[in-house]
Coordinates of C-alpha atoms in Angstrom, one line a residue:
Chain A
M1136 CA 36.8 8.9 16.6
L1137 CA 33.9 6.9 17.5
K1138 CA 33.7 3.0 16.9
T1139 CA 30.3 3.0 15.3
Y1140 CA 30.3 6.3 13.4
Q1141 CA 32.6 8.3 11.0
Y1142 CA 32.2 12.0 11.1
P1143 CA 32.1 13.1 7.5
K1144 CA 34.4 16.1 6.6
F1145 CA 32.8 18.6 4.4
P1146 CA 35.3 20.7 2.0
F1147 CA 35.9 24.4 2.4
V1148 CA 35.1 26.0 -1.0
R1149 CA 36.9 29.2 -1.7
P1150 CA 34.0 31.8 -1.9
A1151 CA 33.8 33.9 -5.0
E1152 CA 33.1 36.9 -2.5
L1153 CA 36.8 36.9 -1.5
D1154 CA 37.9 38.2 -4.9
S1155 CA 35.2 40.7 -5.5
P1156 CA 35.4 44.3 -4.2
Q1157 CA 31.6 44.6 -4.1
T1158 CA 29.6 43.1 -1.3
R1159 CA 27.2 40.5 -2.7
H1160 CA 23.6 40.8 -1.6
V1161 CA 21.4 37.4 -1.1
P1162 CA 17.9 37.0 0.1
V1163 CA 18.6 35.1 3.4
I1164 CA 21.5 34.0 5.2
V1165 CA 21.3 31.1 8.0
V1166 CA 23.9 31.1 10.5
G1167 CA 24.5 27.4 11.9
A1168 CA 24.3 24.2 10.3
G1169 CA 22.9 22.4 13.2
P1170 CA 19.4 20.4 13.0
V1171 CA 17.7 23.8 13.3
G1172 CA 19.6 25.9 11.0
L1173 CA 19.5 23.1 8.4
S1174 CA 15.9 22.8 8.8
A1175 CA 15.4 26.4 8.2
A1176 CA 17.4 26.3 5.2
I1177 CA 15.5 23.4 3.9
D1178 CA 12.1 24.9 4.6
L1179 CA 12.9 28.1 2.8
A1180 CA 14.6 26.4 -0.3
Q1181 CA 11.5 24.3 -0.8
R1182 CA 9.9 27.6 -1.0
N1183 CA 12.1 28.6 -3.9
I1184 CA 13.9 31.1 -1.7
P1185 CA 17.8 30.8 -2.2
V1186 CA 19.7 30.5 1.1
V1187 CA 23.3 30.7 2.1
V1188 CA 24.2 28.7 5.2
L1189 CA 27.2 29.8 7.1
D1190 CA 28.9 27.4 9.6
E1191 CA 32.3 27.8 11.6
D1192 CA 32.9 23.9 11.6
D1193 CA 33.1 21.3 8.7
T1194 CA 31.5 18.2 10.1
V1195 CA 28.3 17.2 11.9
S1196 CA 27.5 17.3 15.8
I1197 CA 30.3 15.7 17.7
G1198 CA 29.5 13.3 20.5
S1199 CA 26.3 12.5 22.4
R1200 CA 24.1 15.6 22.1
G1201 CA 20.4 15.4 21.0
V1202 CA 18.9 11.9 21.4
C1203 CA 15.0 11.9 21.1
Y1204 CA 12.8 13.1 18.1
A1205 CA 9.3 13.6 18.9
K1206 CA 6.5 12.7 16.7
R1207 CA 5.7 16.3 16.0
A1208 CA 9.2 16.9 14.9
L1209 CA 9.1 13.6 12.8
E1210 CA 6.0 15.0 11.0
I1211 CA 7.8 18.1 10.1
L1212 CA 10.9 16.3 9.0
D1213 CA 8.8 14.5 6.8
R1214 CA 8.0 17.7 5.1
Y1215 CA 11.6 18.3 4.8
G1216 CA 12.2 15.0 3.2
V1217 CA 14.1 13.2 6.0
G1218 CA 11.6 11.9 8.4
E1219 CA 11.7 8.5 6.7
R1220 CA 15.6 8.0 7.2
V1221 CA 15.3 9.1 10.7
V1222 CA 12.7 6.7 11.6
Q1223 CA 14.4 4.0 9.7
K1224 CA 17.6 4.5 11.4
G1225 CA 16.4 5.4 14.7
V1226 CA 15.0 3.3 17.6
S1227 CA 11.2 3.9 17.9
W1228 CA 9.8 3.5 21.4
N1229 CA 6.7 4.1 23.2
V1230 CA 7.0 2.5 26.5
G1231 CA 8.8 4.2 29.4
R1232 CA 9.6 2.5 32.7
T1233 CA 10.1 4.3 36.0
F1234 CA 12.2 2.8 39.0
F1235 CA 12.4 4.1 42.7
R1236 CA 15.4 2.6 44.7
D1237 CA 15.3 -1.2 43.8
E1238 CA 11.7 -1.7 42.7
E1239 CA 9.6 -0.8 39.3
V1240 CA 7.1 1.8 40.1
F1241 CA 5.2 2.0 37.0
R1242 CA 5.4 2.2 33.1
F1243 CA 3.7 4.4 30.8
N1244 CA 2.8 4.3 27.0
L1245 CA 3.4 7.4 24.9
V1246 CA 0.9 6.6 22.4
P1247 CA -2.3 5.8 23.9
E1248 CA -4.2 6.5 20.6
P1249 CA -4.1 4.2 17.7
D1250 CA -3.8 5.3 14.0
H1251 CA -0.9 7.8 13.9
H1252 CA 1.8 7.4 11.4
R1253 CA 4.7 8.5 13.5
P1254 CA 5.8 7.0 17.0
G1255 CA 5.6 8.9 20.0
M1256 CA 9.6 9.2 19.9
V1257 CA 12.5 8.2 17.8
N1258 CA 16.0 8.0 19.4
L1259 CA 18.8 8.7 17.2
Q1260 CA 22.4 10.3 17.8
Q1261 CA 22.3 13.9 16.6
Y1262 CA 24.9 13.4 14.0
Y1263 CA 23.0 11.1 12.0
L1264 CA 20.0 13.5 12.0
E1265 CA 22.4 16.2 10.8
E1266 CA 24.0 14.0 8.3
Y1267 CA 20.5 13.4 6.6
L1268 CA 19.6 17.1 6.6
I1269 CA 22.8 17.9 4.9
D1270 CA 22.1 15.0 2.3
R1271 CA 18.8 16.6 1.8
A1272 CA 20.0 20.1 1.6
R1273 CA 22.8 19.3 -0.9
E1274 CA 19.9 18.0 -3.3
L1275 CA 18.3 21.3 -3.2
P1276 CA 20.1 23.7 -5.8
N1277 CA 19.3 26.9 -4.1
I1278 CA 21.1 26.1 -0.7
D1279 CA 24.7 27.2 -0.7
L1280 CA 26.4 25.5 2.2
R1281 CA 29.6 27.1 3.3
W1282 CA 31.9 25.4 5.8
K1283 CA 34.5 26.8 7.9
S1284 CA 32.7 30.2 7.8
T1285 CA 32.5 32.0 10.9
V1286 CA 30.5 35.3 11.3
I1287 CA 32.8 37.7 13.3
G1288 CA 30.7 40.7 12.7
V1289 CA 27.0 41.6 12.1
T1290 CA 25.7 45.1 11.1
P1291 CA 21.7 45.3 11.0
G1292 CA 20.1 47.8 9.0
E1293 CA 16.6 49.1 8.0
D1294 CA 16.9 47.4 4.6
A1295 CA 19.4 44.8 4.9
V1296 CA 21.8 43.2 7.3
T1297 CA 25.5 42.7 6.6
V1298 CA 27.6 39.9 8.2
R1299 CA 31.6 39.8 8.1
V1300 CA 32.5 36.1 7.6
E1301 CA 36.2 34.8 8.4
T1302 CA 37.3 31.7 6.3
P1303 CA 40.7 29.9 6.1
A1304 CA 41.2 31.9 2.8
G1305 CA 40.4 35.2 4.4
A1306 CA 37.3 37.4 5.5
Y1307 CA 34.5 38.9 3.1
A1308 CA 31.2 40.7 3.6
L1309 CA 27.8 39.5 2.6
S1310 CA 24.6 41.1 3.0
C1311 CA 20.9 39.7 3.2
D1312 CA 17.3 40.7 3.5
W1313 CA 17.0 38.4 6.4
L1314 CA 19.4 36.7 8.8
I1315 CA 18.4 33.7 10.6
A1316 CA 20.3 32.9 13.8
A1317 CA 20.6 29.3 14.4
D1318 CA 23.9 29.6 16.1
G1319 CA 23.2 27.6 19.3
A1320 CA 23.0 28.4 22.9
R1321 CA 25.9 30.6 23.1
S1322 CA 24.7 32.6 20.0
P1323 CA 27.5 35.0 18.5
I1324 CA 24.8 36.8 16.6
R1325 CA 23.0 37.4 19.8
R1326 CA 26.0 38.6 21.7
M1327 CA 27.2 40.8 18.8
L1328 CA 23.8 42.5 18.7
G1329 CA 23.9 43.0 22.4
L1330 CA 20.6 41.4 22.9
D1331 CA 19.5 39.6 26.4
I1332 CA 18.4 36.1 27.1
E1333 CA 17.0 35.7 30.6
G1334 CA 16.3 32.8 32.9
K1335 CA 18.0 30.6 35.3
I1336 CA 21.0 28.0 35.6
F1337 CA 20.2 24.8 37.4
M1338 CA 22.6 23.8 40.0
D1339 CA 23.5 20.3 39.1
R1340 CA 25.7 18.4 36.9
F1341 CA 25.0 15.3 34.5
L1342 CA 27.2 12.9 33.1
I1343 CA 26.7 11.5 29.7
A1344 CA 28.1 8.0 28.5
D1345 CA 27.4 6.3 25.2
V1346 CA 28.2 2.8 25.6
V1347 CA 28.2 0.2 22.6
M1348 CA 26.8 -3.1 24.0
K1349 CA 24.9 -5.9 22.5
A1350 CA 22.2 -6.1 25.0
D1351 CA 18.7 -7.8 24.6
F1352 CA 16.9 -5.0 26.6
P1353 CA 13.8 -3.8 24.8
P1354 CA 13.7 -0.5 23.2
E1355 CA 12.3 1.3 26.2
R1356 CA 13.2 4.3 28.2
W1357 CA 14.3 3.6 31.7
F1358 CA 14.2 6.0 34.5
W1359 CA 15.7 5.4 37.9
F1360 CA 15.1 7.5 41.0
D1361 CA 17.9 7.0 43.9
P1362 CA 18.8 3.6 42.4
P1363 CA 21.0 1.4 44.6
F1364 CA 23.7 1.7 41.8
H1365 CA 23.7 5.4 42.0
P1366 CA 22.3 6.3 45.5
G1367 CA 20.6 9.7 46.1
Q1368 CA 20.6 10.6 42.4
S1369 CA 18.7 9.9 38.9
V1370 CA 19.8 7.9 36.1
L1371 CA 18.2 7.7 32.6
L1372 CA 18.8 5.0 30.0
H1373 CA 18.1 5.3 26.3
R1374 CA 18.8 3.0 23.3
Q1375 CA 20.0 4.8 20.1
A1376 CA 21.1 3.3 16.6
D1377 CA 23.9 0.9 16.1
D1378 CA 23.8 -0.8 19.6
V1379 CA 24.8 2.3 21.3
W1380 CA 23.1 3.1 24.6
R1381 CA 23.0 6.7 26.1
I1382 CA 23.2 7.0 29.8
D1383 CA 22.5 10.1 31.7
F1384 CA 23.9 10.1 35.4
Q1385 CA 22.9 12.8 37.8
L1386 CA 26.2 13.9 39.5
G1387 CA 25.1 17.0 41.9
W1388 CA 26.6 20.3 41.7
D1389 CA 29.7 19.6 43.7
A1390 CA 31.0 16.8 41.3
D1391 CA 34.3 17.7 39.6
P1392 CA 33.6 17.3 35.8
E1393 CA 37.2 16.4 34.7
E1394 CA 37.5 13.9 37.6
E1395 CA 34.0 12.3 36.7
K1396 CA 34.8 11.9 33.0
K1397 CA 37.8 9.6 33.7
P1398 CA 37.1 6.0 32.3
E1399 CA 38.2 4.5 35.9
R1400 CA 35.2 6.7 37.3
V1401 CA 32.7 5.8 34.6
I1402 CA 33.3 2.3 34.1
P1403 CA 32.4 0.9 37.6
R1404 CA 29.2 3.2 37.5
I1405 CA 27.9 1.5 34.2
R1406 CA 29.1 -2.0 35.7
A1407 CA 27.2 -1.5 38.9
M1408 CA 24.1 -0.2 36.7
L1409 CA 24.2 -3.3 34.3
G1410 CA 24.6 -5.5 37.3
D1411 CA 26.5 -8.2 35.6
D1412 CA 29.7 -8.9 33.6
R1413 CA 28.3 -8.2 30.0
E1414 CA 30.8 -6.7 27.8
F1415 CA 30.6 -3.1 26.6
E1416 CA 32.7 -0.2 25.3
L1417 CA 32.7 3.2 26.0
E1418 CA 32.1 5.4 23.1
W1419 CA 31.7 9.0 24.4
V1420 CA 31.7 10.8 27.9
S1421 CA 31.0 14.1 28.8
V1422 CA 29.5 16.3 31.5
Y1423 CA 26.9 18.9 31.2
T1424 CA 25.0 21.6 33.1
F1425 CA 21.9 23.5 31.7
Q1426 CA 19.9 26.4 31.8
C1427 CA 16.2 27.4 31.2
R1428 CA 16.0 30.9 29.5
R1429 CA 14.8 32.8 26.5
M1430 CA 15.1 36.0 24.8
K1431 CA 12.0 38.4 25.2
R1432 CA 11.5 38.5 21.4
F1433 CA 12.8 36.1 18.9
N1434 CA 12.7 38.6 16.1
H1435 CA 14.6 41.7 15.9
G1436 CA 14.3 43.7 12.7
R1437 CA 15.6 41.7 10.1
V1438 CA 17.2 39.3 12.5
L1439 CA 15.3 36.2 13.4
F1440 CA 16.4 33.8 16.2
V1441 CA 15.7 29.9 16.1
G1442 CA 16.2 27.2 18.3
D1443 CA 18.9 27.4 21.1
S1444 CA 20.0 30.8 20.2
A1445 CA 16.5 32.1 21.3
H1446 CA 15.6 29.6 24.1
Q1447 CA 16.9 26.9 26.1
V1448 CA 15.4 24.2 28.3
S1449 CA 16.6 21.6 30.5
P1450 CA 17.0 18.0 28.7
F1451 CA 14.2 16.2 30.4
G1452 CA 11.4 16.2 28.1
A1453 CA 13.6 16.2 24.9
R1454 CA 12.2 20.0 24.2
G1455 CA 15.4 21.5 22.7
A1456 CA 16.0 20.4 19.2
N1457 CA 12.1 19.2 18.8
S1458 CA 11.0 22.9 19.6
G1459 CA 13.7 24.4 17.3
I1460 CA 12.4 22.4 14.5
Q1461 CA 8.9 23.7 15.4
D1462 CA 10.3 27.2 15.6
V1463 CA 11.5 26.8 11.8
D1464 CA 8.2 25.1 11.0
N1465 CA 6.5 28.3 12.2
L1466 CA 8.7 30.8 10.8
G1467 CA 9.2 29.5 7.1
W1468 CA 5.8 30.2 5.6
K1469 CA 5.6 33.6 7.4
L1470 CA 9.1 34.7 5.9
E1471 CA 7.9 33.6 2.6
L1472 CA 4.6 35.6 2.6
V1473 CA 6.6 38.8 3.8
M1474 CA 9.3 38.3 1.0
Q1475 CA 6.7 38.0 -1.5
G1476 CA 4.9 41.2 -0.3
K1477 CA 1.7 39.4 0.5
A1478 CA 1.7 40.1 4.2
P1479 CA 3.0 42.8 6.3
A1480 CA 6.3 42.4 8.1
A1481 CA 4.4 42.3 11.1
L1482 CA 3.6 38.9 10.5
L1483 CA 6.9 38.1 11.8
D1484 CA 5.9 39.6 15.2
T1485 CA 3.3 36.5 15.3
Y1486 CA 6.5 34.1 14.9
S1487 CA 7.7 35.7 17.9
D1488 CA 4.4 35.6 19.9
E1489 CA 3.9 32.0 19.0
R1490 CA 7.2 30.7 19.4
T1491 CA 7.8 32.6 22.8
Y1492 CA 4.4 31.1 24.1
A1493 CA 5.6 27.5 23.0
A1494 CA 9.1 28.4 24.7
D1495 CA 7.5 29.4 27.8
E1496 CA 5.4 26.0 27.9
N1497 CA 8.7 23.9 27.2
I1498 CA 10.5 26.0 29.8
R1499 CA 7.8 25.5 32.4
N1500 CA 7.4 21.8 31.7
S1501 CA 11.2 21.0 31.8
T1502 CA 11.6 23.1 35.0
R1503 CA 8.9 21.3 36.7
S1504 CA 10.6 17.9 35.4
T1505 CA 13.9 19.2 36.6
D1506 CA 12.6 20.1 40.0
F1507 CA 10.9 16.7 40.6
I1508 CA 14.0 14.8 39.4
T1509 CA 16.7 16.9 41.1
P1510 CA 14.8 18.1 44.3
K1511 CA 16.6 21.1 46.1
G1512 CA 15.9 20.8 49.8
N1513 CA 14.5 18.4 52.2
V1514 CA 10.9 19.4 51.7
S1515 CA 11.0 18.8 48.0
K1516 CA 12.9 15.7 48.2
T1517 CA 10.3 14.5 51.0
F1518 CA 7.2 15.1 48.8
R1519 CA 9.2 13.6 45.7
N1520 CA 9.9 10.4 47.5
A1521 CA 6.1 10.4 48.8
V1522 CA 4.9 10.5 45.5
L1523 CA 7.2 7.7 44.2
G1524 CA 6.3 5.5 47.1
L1525 CA 2.5 6.0 46.6
A1526 CA 3.0 5.3 42.9
R1527 CA 3.7 1.9 43.4
H1528 CA -0.2 1.5 44.7
H1529 CA -2.0 4.4 43.6
P1530 CA -2.8 5.5 40.0
F1531 CA -3.1 9.3 41.0
A1532 CA 0.5 9.3 42.2
R1533 CA 1.7 7.9 39.0
G1534 CA 0.3 11.0 37.2
L1535 CA 2.4 13.0 39.4
V1536 CA 5.7 11.4 38.7
N1537 CA 7.4 13.6 36.5
S1538 CA 10.6 12.0 34.8
G1539 CA 10.2 14.5 31.9
R1540 CA 7.2 15.5 30.1
L1541 CA 8.2 14.5 26.4
S1542 CA 8.1 17.1 23.8
V1543 CA 4.5 17.8 22.3
P1544 CA 3.4 20.7 20.2
S1545 CA 1.8 23.9 21.5
F1546 CA -1.5 24.7 21.0
Y1547 CA -1.5 28.5 19.9
V1548 CA -4.8 29.2 21.4
D1549 CA -4.0 32.9 22.0
S1550 CA -2.6 33.6 18.6
P1551 CA -3.8 36.8 16.9
L1552 CA -3.8 34.6 13.6
N1553 CA -6.7 32.6 14.9
T1554 CA -10.4 33.2 14.0
A1555 CA -12.5 32.4 16.9
D1556 CA -15.1 29.7 16.6
A1557 CA -18.7 31.1 15.8
D1558 CA -19.9 27.4 15.5
A1559 CA -20.1 24.8 18.3
F1560 CA -17.3 22.0 17.8
A1561 CA -16.2 19.0 20.1
G1562 CA -12.8 17.6 20.6
R1563 CA -9.4 19.3 20.7
M1564 CA -8.7 20.8 16.9
V1565 CA -9.8 24.3 18.2
P1566 CA -8.1 27.5 16.2
G1567 CA -4.3 27.2 17.1
A1568 CA -4.1 23.4 17.4
P1569 CA -1.6 21.5 15.6
M1570 CA -3.2 18.9 13.4
D1571 CA -4.0 15.4 14.4
D1572 CA -3.0 12.8 12.0
A1573 CA -5.1 10.0 10.8
P1574 CA -5.2 7.1 8.2
V1575 CA -6.8 8.0 4.9
A1576 CA -7.1 6.8 1.4
A1577 CA -6.1 9.4 -1.4
A1578 CA -8.0 8.9 -4.4
G1579 CA -5.5 10.4 -6.8
G1580 CA -2.5 8.4 -5.0
G1581 CA -0.3 9.7 -2.4
S1582 CA 0.3 9.1 1.2
P1583 CA -2.1 6.8 3.2
W1584 CA -1.8 9.7 6.1
L1585 CA -3.7 12.7 6.6
L1586 CA -0.8 15.2 7.4
P1587 CA 1.2 14.7 4.3
H1588 CA -1.5 16.2 2.2
F1589 CA -1.3 19.5 4.3
G1590 CA 1.6 21.9 4.9
Q1591 CA 3.6 24.2 2.7
G1592 CA 0.8 26.3 1.7
F1593 CA -2.8 27.1 3.0
R1594 CA -5.3 24.4 3.0
L1595 CA -9.0 24.4 3.0
M1596 CA -10.5 20.8 4.3
I1597 CA -14.3 20.5 3.6
A1598 CA -16.1 17.4 4.9
L1599 CA -18.6 15.5 2.7
D1600 CA -20.2 12.1 2.8
D1601 CA -19.9 11.6 -0.9
A1602 CA -17.2 13.8 -2.5
A1603 CA -19.0 13.7 -5.8
A1604 CA -21.9 15.6 -4.4
L1605 CA -19.9 18.7 -3.9
D1606 CA -22.2 21.3 -5.4
A1607 CA -21.3 23.7 -8.1
A1608 CA -21.4 27.0 -6.2
T1609 CA -19.2 25.5 -3.4
A1610 CA -16.6 24.0 -6.3
E1611 CA -16.7 27.7 -7.8
G1612 CA -16.0 29.1 -4.3
L1613 CA -13.1 26.7 -3.9
A1614 CA -11.8 27.5 -7.5
A1615 CA -11.7 31.0 -6.6
L1616 CA -9.7 30.5 -3.3
R1617 CA -7.1 28.7 -5.3
R1618 CA -6.7 31.6 -7.5
G1619 CA -6.1 34.2 -4.7
A1620 CA -3.1 36.2 -4.0
I1621 CA -2.5 33.9 -1.1
P1622 CA -3.6 30.4 -2.9
V1623 CA -5.8 28.1 -0.7
E1624 CA -5.6 24.6 -2.0
P1625 CA -9.0 22.7 -1.3
I1626 CA -9.0 19.0 0.1
V1627 CA -12.3 17.3 0.4
I1628 CA -12.5 14.6 3.1
A1629 CA -15.3 12.1 2.3
R1630 CA -16.5 8.6 3.1
E1631 CA -16.6 7.8 -0.8
G1632 CA -16.6 9.3 -4.2
G1633 CA -14.5 11.8 -6.0
A1634 CA -14.7 15.5 -6.1
P1635 CA -15.4 17.1 -9.4
G1636 CA -12.8 19.5 -11.1
G1637 CA -10.0 17.4 -10.0
I1638 CA -10.0 18.7 -6.4
E1639 CA -7.9 16.5 -4.2
T1640 CA -10.1 14.0 -2.4
L1641 CA -9.2 12.0 0.8
H1642 CA -11.4 9.0 1.9
D1643 CA -11.7 8.6 5.7
V1644 CA -11.2 5.1 5.8
K1645 CA -11.2 4.3 9.6
G1646 CA -13.4 7.4 10.3
R1647 CA -10.7 8.9 12.7
V1648 CA -10.7 12.4 10.8
R1649 CA -14.4 12.6 11.4
E1650 CA -13.8 11.7 15.0
R1651 CA -10.7 13.8 15.7
Y1652 CA -11.9 16.7 13.9
D1653 CA -15.5 16.6 14.8
L1654 CA -16.4 16.6 11.2
Q1655 CA -20.2 16.8 9.8
P1656 CA -21.1 16.9 6.1
G1657 CA -20.3 20.7 5.2
T1658 CA -17.8 21.2 8.0
V1659 CA -14.8 23.3 6.8
Y1660 CA -11.1 23.8 8.4
L1661 CA -8.7 26.5 7.3
V1662 CA -5.3 25.0 7.9
R1663 CA -2.2 27.1 8.0
P1664 CA 0.9 26.0 6.2
D1665 CA 2.5 24.7 9.3
Q1666 CA -0.5 22.4 9.8
H1667 CA -1.8 24.5 12.7
V1668 CA -5.8 25.1 12.6
A1669 CA -6.5 28.8 11.7
A1670 CA -10.3 28.6 11.7
R1671 CA -13.5 26.5 11.1
W1672 CA -17.0 26.3 10.4
R1673 CA -19.8 24.3 10.0
R1674 CA -20.6 25.5 6.4
F1675 CA -18.8 27.0 3.4
D1676 CA -18.9 30.8 3.6
P1677 CA -16.5 32.4 1.1
A1678 CA -16.6 35.8 2.8
A1679 CA -15.7 34.1 6.4
I1680 CA -12.9 32.2 4.8
E1681 CA -11.5 35.2 3.1
A1682 CA -11.5 37.3 6.5
A1683 CA -9.9 34.3 8.2
L1684 CA -7.1 34.1 5.7
R1685 CA -6.5 37.8 5.9
R1686 CA -6.2 37.4 9.5
A1687 CA -4.1 34.2 9.4
S1688 CA -1.6 36.0 7.2
G1689 CA -1.2 39.0 9.5
Q1690 CA -3.4 41.4 7.4
R1691 CA -6.2 43.0 9.4
A1692 CA -9.3 41.0 8.8
Chain B
M394 CA -18.1 7.0 49.8
M395 CA -14.7 5.7 48.5
I396 CA -11.5 7.4 48.5
T397 CA -10.5 8.6 45.1
L398 CA -7.2 7.0 44.2
E399 CA -7.4 7.8 40.1
Y400 CA -5.9 10.7 39.1
N401 CA -8.2 13.6 39.8
F402 CA -6.3 16.8 39.3
R403 CA -7.8 19.4 36.9
E404 CA -8.0 23.1 36.3
P405 CA -11.5 23.9 35.5
R406 CA -10.6 27.6 34.4
T407 CA -7.8 26.6 32.1
R408 CA -8.1 24.8 28.8
T409 CA -5.4 22.2 28.9
F410 CA -4.4 19.8 26.2
Y411 CA -2.4 17.5 28.0
G412 CA -3.3 15.3 31.1
Y413 CA -0.3 15.8 33.2
E414 CA -0.7 19.6 33.2
A415 CA -3.1 20.1 36.1
G416 CA -1.1 17.6 38.3
D417 CA 2.2 19.2 37.4
A418 CA 0.9 22.7 38.2
F419 CA -0.4 21.9 41.6
Y420 CA 3.0 19.9 42.4
E421 CA 4.7 23.1 41.3
A422 CA 2.6 25.3 43.6
L423 CA 3.0 22.9 46.4
I424 CA 6.8 23.2 46.2
E425 CA 6.7 26.9 45.8
A426 CA 4.7 27.2 49.1
H427 CA 7.8 26.2 50.9
R428 CA 10.2 28.5 49.4
D429 CA 12.5 30.5 51.8
L430 CA 10.8 28.6 54.7
D431 CA 13.0 27.0 57.5
E432 CA 12.1 23.5 58.5
E433 CA 9.9 24.3 61.1
Q434 CA 7.9 26.8 59.0
S435 CA 7.6 24.1 56.1
A436 CA 6.3 21.4 58.8
L437 CA 3.7 24.1 60.0
V438 CA 2.5 24.9 56.3
N439 CA 2.1 21.1 55.6
A440 CA 0.1 20.7 58.8
R441 CA -2.0 23.8 57.9
L442 CA -2.5 22.6 54.4
V443 CA -3.6 19.0 55.6
L444 CA -6.0 20.6 58.0
L445 CA -7.5 22.8 55.3
L446 CA -8.2 19.9 52.9
A447 CA -9.3 17.8 55.7
N448 CA -12.1 20.2 56.4
H449 CA -12.9 20.5 52.5
V450 CA -13.3 16.7 52.2
G451 CA -15.2 16.6 55.6
D452 CA -16.1 12.9 55.7
V453 CA -14.2 11.6 58.6
D454 CA -14.5 7.8 57.3
L455 CA -12.8 8.9 54.3
L456 CA -10.1 10.9 56.2
R457 CA -9.5 7.8 58.3
E458 CA -8.8 5.9 55.2
A459 CA -6.5 8.5 53.8
I460 CA -4.6 8.5 57.2
R461 CA -4.4 4.7 57.0
L462 CA -3.0 4.9 53.5
A463 CA -0.6 7.6 54.2
R464 CA 1.0 5.6 57.0
E465 CA 1.3 2.6 55.0
D466 CA 4.8 1.5 54.0
V467 CA 6.2 4.3 56.1
V468 CA 6.0 2.4 59.4
G469 CA 7.0 -1.1 58.5
G470 CA 3.8 -2.5 57.4

């Protein structure tokens, strides 16, 4: 029981399957109602795909776990209808401060660029995120959330997957077209299917303490290397909602977790860190170790692995839940196209291709952070301390200080879904790039930001000076794209005017879209349903767009 | 010529999208270079690395400046 949060309890409802001799068949089962599983269910339900969610527990995440939700994850959560609640309840921060021994070495700002809707990072206890996702899931009639439902067997098949579900009222079988395994790092589904996950364990332990206190510290991330109050180790401080502060103490491998968790050990550590007699209450203590590893492939026939079941990283950089939410963003639209018969099942191979690429990037970055934060061996420690010492005076060394490279989206530059540029472009919105946000004015109402106008389906962004000057041939071409088997909704980005025929028009009020996308009049971007760029051209060419759309949906161009 | 103290790491043959990637890649390679070496071997690798980079820089005035900055703070002012 926490002082600041009451865990909700969700009722177990006796499923009708228990009383039926037949095995019921459903389109999709999601196993695991954590942030990633719930996101998957919401993504698919918003595509009118019915989903059964099975979770072995009957409440949200217990204790102090995920803390930081990054800009890209917030943009995706916006599409799932919970981004605003997370931002409102959470603590937004952009400034990180780094200390070495008793001195501040430098500070960084996460958002060096103005005019983005979402902040670099929001801190929020994981149980709040799950609660909001559950609220959202309950609004969607085609999500069937089943608590106290443990999957105890899984039988993969050519045409269906069957699971055996154990509940307080008995066990039953349920079959589905697609099984999404969001059942966490120890994934029982992965284990039952005998699938490997490879990587390395880090020989270190960290103590997590959640502390309630009224403190006038600003909402910043503070990171200490070798501080006087915890010599030889590192310490991280984050502010969360409800005046709860999260502190991570590095303990070293030889620490005894049970001993370290005792309040008589923890409280003096915190007292030494705060350096004064201010009042605080201990809300939660636990000790964790971690590994960096991933499965070779994330799709195995009709079983799709998302989040921690597929890949795990060290916590430095907040690349766990954030990357899991991006998995789901990548998977949802592809699964929909495959289920509709509009794309071959091979499109799901590109889910694995793109997300293993992202997982490698996340593992690489979080491993580098871990090696810097917890150097193993004298040489590593000497170099680390040399960097920190130089960082006091020299900017180059500040760039090498690695206290966690915070979660950012992958640029899928090698994806087979991309169509390579044939025309010259400046900037970073290359094929495979996650879209940059920018302020806009929507002529027909709607969000004053670019990103909410994209996503869900394919979009074609076409740039003009005056939207009203859209010529008849192009307008007809856009209308044809809209009527295609895989519909592409057009969006005109202009300085002024409204596009004819009711085509959605956005005004580039600050010129940021033009700047970030290197737009010229006539420039066209084809954007995937997950807001990644598929292709771009300097002029509207229906045949080229058709070919790029076929490629981006996994059909040979 | 002045010694460069601004961040100057880059990977010309790799398209990167985040500023820290090149420096982190260097640092990883640097630490990796010491894998499985004993202390004496590590010191030797570091010495050889300094010599190789010094020759690449070439400008002895600049190297003197780097040596001065490297000693700063280490030997009590």
